[in-house]
Amino acid sequence: MYTKLILRPLLGGLLFGFFLGLCLWCIFKSFVVGMLIWLAFGGSFGLFMATFNVIMAKRLTKKYGNYEWMKTHHEREIILSMPYEDAFELCLRIVKSLNRCRVREMNKERGRITAVRYSKFLSWRYCTQITIDLKRINENETLIKISSKPRYNAYNFDFGENLENVEEILLRLRSFQNEKLVKFKRYLRE
């Protein structure tokens, strides 16, 4: 499991160090200086990034209790007890309220909302695409399918960002549904 988390940064660091060593070899005209720079900078940078990846992997595995966070494409479904139009507006409001998120497409007839969420500062290289598909079950129920995946398929792991996106939207939908149920029960008591 940790092979990708360790080997990629090490190889990337060594490539970075090789380029830097090659540049300094050309400047100083010394093969020894180039090799020392290659090993020192490339190796230390690669080890630093590999250590960071392993620490983050252990933290996320402890948080989620399994390795599900390592998958880059996550999907969840929920059935809301509300009409299709209201469910669409609720999903649109929830997506617009997410931090660092922009709605790219919304099609009420097709029942699709597509948004792009930019990553947190520490994972600057990452951008996710969130898709919400709505399907009318009957007059008062709507099936909502939430999907989050990398916008560009350049990474094999995302440090749990797609899982967090899906879980956050699902949590907000559930809290709204529970809130609505509590208000309805209060109304019945009165």
mmCIF file of C-alpha atoms in Angstrom:
data_model
loop_
_atom_site.group_PDB
_atom_site.id
_atom_site.type_symbol
_atom_site.label_atom_id
_atom_site.label_comp_id
_atom_site.label_asym_id
_atom_site.label_seq_id
_atom_site.Cartn_x
_atom_site.Cartn_y
_atom_site.Cartn_z
ATOM 1 C CA MET A 1 0.000 0.000 0.000
ATOM 2 C CA TYR A 2 2.715 2.461 0.928
ATOM 3 C CA THR A 3 4.768 1.625 -2.170
ATOM 4 C CA LYS A 4 3.182 4.367 -4.304
ATOM 5 C CA LEU A 5 3.334 6.809 -1.412
ATOM 6 C CA ILE A 6 7.076 6.263 -0.980
ATOM 7 C CA LEU A 7 8.457 5.478 -4.445
ATOM 8 C CA ARG A 8 6.830 8.326 -6.365
ATOM 9 C CA PRO A 9 8.217 11.143 -4.211
ATOM 10 C CA LEU A 10 11.617 9.472 -4.032
ATOM 11 C CA LEU A 11 11.798 9.135 -7.812
ATOM 12 C CA GLY A 12 10.472 12.660 -8.268
ATOM 13 C CA GLY A 13 13.046 14.004 -5.816
ATOM 14 C CA LEU A 14 15.853 12.146 -7.542
ATOM 15 C CA LEU A 15 14.742 13.497 -10.932
ATOM 16 C CA PHE A 16 14.619 17.011 -9.480
ATOM 17 C CA GLY A 17 18.068 16.529 -7.951
ATOM 18 C CA PHE A 18 19.399 15.097 -11.222
ATOM 19 C CA PHE A 19 18.246 18.194 -13.110
ATOM 20 C CA LEU A 20 19.723 20.484 -10.469
ATOM 21 C CA GLY A 21 22.979 18.478 -10.408
ATOM 22 C CA LEU A 22 23.184 18.565 -14.209
ATOM 23 C CA CYS A 23 22.784 22.348 -14.180
ATOM 24 C CA LEU A 24 25.458 22.795 -11.518
ATOM 25 C CA TRP A 25 27.748 20.313 -13.311
ATOM 26 C CA CYS A 26 27.513 22.499 -16.411
ATOM 27 C CA ILE A 27 28.196 25.638 -14.375
ATOM 28 C CA PHE A 28 31.100 24.349 -12.248
ATOM 29 C CA LYS A 29 32.406 21.826 -14.813
ATOM 30 C CA SER A 30 32.750 19.250 -12.043
ATOM 31 C CA PHE A 31 31.124 15.827 -12.170
ATOM 32 C CA VAL A 32 31.627 15.334 -8.407
ATOM 33 C CA VAL A 33 29.783 18.560 -7.555
ATOM 34 C CA GLY A 34 26.921 17.566 -9.847
ATOM 35 C CA MET A 35 26.630 14.095 -8.289
ATOM 36 C CA LEU A 36 26.781 15.439 -4.728
ATOM 37 C CA ILE A 37 24.074 17.991 -5.477
ATOM 38 C CA TRP A 38 21.998 15.300 -7.162
ATOM 39 C CA LEU A 39 22.160 12.970 -4.174
ATOM 40 C CA ALA A 40 21.927 15.664 -1.491
ATOM 41 C CA PHE A 41 19.061 17.737 -2.838
ATOM 42 C CA GLY A 42 17.210 15.028 -4.710
ATOM 43 C CA GLY A 43 17.482 12.457 -1.972
ATOM 44 C CA SER A 44 16.560 14.829 0.845
ATOM 45 C CA PHE A 45 13.627 16.308 -1.072
ATOM 46 C CA GLY A 46 12.374 12.823 -2.000
ATOM 47 C CA LEU A 47 12.706 11.565 1.581
ATOM 48 C CA PHE A 48 10.902 14.630 2.919
ATOM 49 C CA MET A 49 7.963 14.149 0.535
ATOM 50 C CA ALA A 50 7.813 10.379 1.160
ATOM 51 C CA THR A 51 7.761 10.967 4.923
ATOM 52 C CA PHE A 52 4.965 13.513 4.514
ATOM 53 C CA ASN A 53 2.956 11.034 2.412
ATOM 54 C CA VAL A 54 3.362 8.206 4.929
ATOM 55 C CA ILE A 55 2.351 10.424 7.871
ATOM 56 C CA MET A 56 -0.748 11.609 6.017
ATOM 57 C CA ALA A 57 -1.608 8.036 5.001
ATOM 58 C CA LYS A 58 -1.416 6.802 8.590
ATOM 59 C CA ARG A 59 -3.551 9.703 9.802
ATOM 60 C CA LEU A 60 -6.244 9.092 7.166
ATOM 61 C CA THR A 61 -6.260 5.337 7.742
ATOM 62 C CA LYS A 62 -6.778 5.969 11.449
ATOM 63 C CA LYS A 63 -9.569 8.477 10.712
ATOM 64 C CA TYR A 64 -11.532 6.253 8.307
ATOM 65 C CA GLY A 65 -10.546 2.883 9.771
ATOM 66 C CA ASN A 66 -9.797 1.372 6.355
ATOM 67 C CA TYR A 67 -8.079 2.127 3.084
ATOM 68 C CA GLU A 68 -11.201 3.402 1.303
ATOM 69 C CA TRP A 69 -9.762 6.924 1.307
ATOM 70 C CA MET A 70 -7.074 5.815 -1.160
ATOM 71 C CA LYS A 71 -9.586 5.361 -3.982
ATOM 72 C CA THR A 72 -9.923 8.477 -6.094
ATOM 73 C CA HIS A 73 -13.548 8.037 -7.186
ATOM 74 C CA HIS A 74 -16.284 7.974 -4.543
ATOM 75 C CA GLU A 75 -20.049 7.701 -4.920
ATOM 76 C CA ARG A 76 -22.936 7.759 -2.455
ATOM 77 C CA GLU A 77 -26.714 7.705 -2.828
ATOM 78 C CA ILE A 78 -29.516 9.067 -0.673
ATOM 79 C CA ILE A 79 -33.268 9.229 -1.054
ATOM 80 C CA LEU A 80 -34.783 12.530 0.045
ATOM 81 C CA SER A 81 -38.442 12.774 0.989
ATOM 82 C CA MET A 82 -39.136 15.899 -1.022
ATOM 83 C CA PRO A 83 -40.268 16.814 -4.537
ATOM 84 C CA TYR A 84 -37.726 16.820 -7.342
ATOM 85 C CA GLU A 85 -37.672 20.614 -7.831
ATOM 86 C CA ASP A 86 -37.063 21.290 -4.128
ATOM 87 C CA ALA A 87 -34.346 18.620 -3.991
ATOM 88 C CA PHE A 88 -32.597 20.167 -7.000
ATOM 89 C CA GLU A 89 -32.642 23.631 -5.403
ATOM 90 C CA LEU A 90 -31.380 22.196 -2.108
ATOM 91 C CA CYS A 91 -28.479 20.393 -3.814
ATOM 92 C CA LEU A 92 -27.592 23.523 -5.758
ATOM 93 C CA ARG A 93 -27.583 25.579 -2.550
ATOM 94 C CA ILE A 94 -25.405 23.016 -0.780
ATOM 95 C CA VAL A 95 -22.856 22.890 -3.615
ATOM 96 C CA LYS A 96 -22.684 26.687 -3.779
ATOM 97 C CA SER A 97 -22.080 26.843 -0.027
ATOM 98 C CA LEU A 98 -18.998 24.587 -0.154
ATOM 99 C CA ASN A 99 -15.638 26.303 0.274
ATOM 100 C CA ARG A 100 -13.479 26.652 -2.855
ATOM 101 C CA CYS A 101 -16.269 25.288 -5.067
ATOM 102 C CA ARG A 102 -17.678 26.619 -8.358
ATOM 103 C CA VAL A 103 -20.731 25.346 -10.195
ATOM 104 C CA ARG A 104 -19.823 24.555 -13.814
ATOM 105 C CA GLU A 105 -23.097 23.163 -15.101
ATOM 106 C CA MET A 106 -26.638 22.842 -13.825
ATOM 107 C CA ASN A 107 -29.351 21.203 -15.859
ATOM 108 C CA LYS A 108 -32.696 20.853 -14.121
ATOM 109 C CA GLU A 109 -34.302 18.837 -16.932
ATOM 110 C CA ARG A 110 -31.498 16.254 -16.931
ATOM 111 C CA GLY A 111 -31.141 16.400 -13.168
ATOM 112 C CA ARG A 112 -27.433 17.096 -13.050
ATOM 113 C CA ILE A 113 -25.245 19.557 -11.175
ATOM 114 C CA THR A 114 -21.532 19.599 -11.963
ATOM 115 C CA ALA A 115 -19.072 21.597 -9.883
ATOM 116 C CA VAL A 116 -15.316 21.923 -9.496
ATOM 117 C CA ARG A 117 -13.768 22.124 -6.058
ATOM 118 C CA TYR A 118 -10.246 23.397 -5.709
ATOM 119 C CA SER A 119 -8.042 21.772 -3.107
ATOM 120 C CA LYS A 120 -6.774 22.914 0.200
ATOM 121 C CA PHE A 121 -3.472 24.739 0.459
ATOM 122 C CA LEU A 122 -1.393 21.670 1.381
ATOM 123 C CA SER A 123 -2.555 19.722 -1.672
ATOM 124 C CA TRP A 124 -2.164 22.564 -4.147
ATOM 125 C CA ARG A 125 -1.863 20.269 -7.125
ATOM 126 C CA TYR A 126 -5.331 18.786 -6.885
ATOM 127 C CA CYS A 127 -8.747 19.716 -8.281
ATOM 128 C CA THR A 128 -11.912 17.606 -7.913
ATOM 129 C CA GLN A 129 -15.074 17.358 -9.955
ATOM 130 C CA ILE A 130 -18.312 16.887 -8.041
ATOM 131 C CA THR A 131 -21.354 15.566 -9.883
ATOM 132 C CA ILE A 132 -24.828 15.319 -8.391
ATOM 133 C CA ASP A 133 -27.440 13.383 -10.340
ATOM 134 C CA LEU A 134 -31.083 13.607 -9.311
ATOM 135 C CA LYS A 135 -33.802 11.175 -10.311
ATOM 136 C CA ARG A 136 -37.490 11.476 -9.528
ATOM 137 C CA ILE A 137 -38.758 8.337 -7.790
ATOM 138 C CA ASN A 138 -42.307 9.537 -7.236
ATOM 139 C CA GLU A 139 -44.076 12.779 -6.435
ATOM 140 C CA ASN A 140 -42.506 13.186 -2.980
ATOM 141 C CA GLU A 141 -39.223 11.270 -3.221
ATOM 142 C CA THR A 142 -36.019 11.979 -5.083
ATOM 143 C CA LEU A 143 -32.944 9.776 -5.492
ATOM 144 C CA ILE A 144 -29.687 11.734 -5.282
ATOM 145 C CA LYS A 145 -26.389 10.244 -6.440
ATOM 146 C CA ILE A 146 -23.276 12.160 -5.349
ATOM 147 C CA SER A 147 -19.981 11.507 -7.110
ATOM 148 C CA SER A 148 -16.542 13.030 -6.627
ATOM 149 C CA LYS A 149 -13.421 12.247 -8.634
ATOM 150 C CA PRO A 150 -10.234 13.983 -9.774
ATOM 151 C CA ARG A 151 -10.773 16.496 -12.547
ATOM 152 C CA TYR A 152 -7.588 15.265 -14.185
ATOM 153 C CA ASN A 153 -6.617 11.600 -13.916
ATOM 154 C CA ALA A 154 -2.985 12.262 -13.085
ATOM 155 C CA TYR A 155 -3.015 10.923 -9.524
ATOM 156 C CA ASN A 156 -3.579 7.481 -8.055
ATOM 157 C CA PHE A 157 -4.396 8.789 -4.581
ATOM 158 C CA ASP A 158 -5.887 12.035 -3.322
ATOM 159 C CA PHE A 159 -5.370 11.940 0.458
ATOM 160 C CA GLY A 160 -9.105 11.490 1.022
ATOM 161 C CA GLU A 161 -10.332 14.704 -0.612
ATOM 162 C CA ASN A 162 -12.930 13.036 -2.832
ATOM 163 C CA LEU A 163 -14.232 10.979 0.077
ATOM 164 C CA GLU A 164 -14.499 14.135 2.185
ATOM 165 C CA ASN A 165 -16.404 15.917 -0.600
ATOM 166 C CA VAL A 166 -18.989 13.157 -0.882
ATOM 167 C CA GLU A 167 -19.344 12.716 2.870
ATOM 168 C CA GLU A 168 -19.725 16.470 3.459
ATOM 169 C CA ILE A 169 -22.524 16.812 0.900
ATOM 170 C CA LEU A 170 -24.222 13.663 2.193
ATOM 171 C CA LEU A 171 -23.998 14.946 5.780
ATOM 172 C CA ARG A 172 -25.603 18.254 4.809
ATOM 173 C CA LEU A 173 -28.407 16.491 2.950
ATOM 174 C CA ARG A 174 -29.053 14.162 5.904
ATOM 175 C CA SER A 175 -29.030 17.031 8.389
ATOM 176 C CA PHE A 176 -31.553 18.917 6.248
ATOM 177 C CA GLN A 177 -33.760 15.825 6.010
ATOM 178 C CA ASN A 178 -33.557 15.250 9.797
ATOM 179 C CA GLU A 179 -34.270 18.938 10.450
ATOM 180 C CA LYS A 180 -37.301 18.763 8.190
ATOM 181 C CA LEU A 181 -38.512 15.608 9.976
ATOM 182 C CA VAL A 182 -38.173 17.275 13.409
ATOM 183 C CA LYS A 183 -40.158 20.319 12.229
ATOM 184 C CA PHE A 184 -42.844 18.024 10.818
ATOM 185 C CA LYS A 185 -43.111 16.090 14.123
ATOM 186 C CA ARG A 186 -43.426 19.379 16.042
ATOM 187 C CA TYR A 187 -46.186 20.422 13.699
ATOM 188 C CA LEU A 188 -48.045 17.147 14.315
ATOM 189 C CA ARG A 189 -47.800 17.607 18.107
ATOM 190 C CA GLU A 190 -49.291 21.101 18.002
#
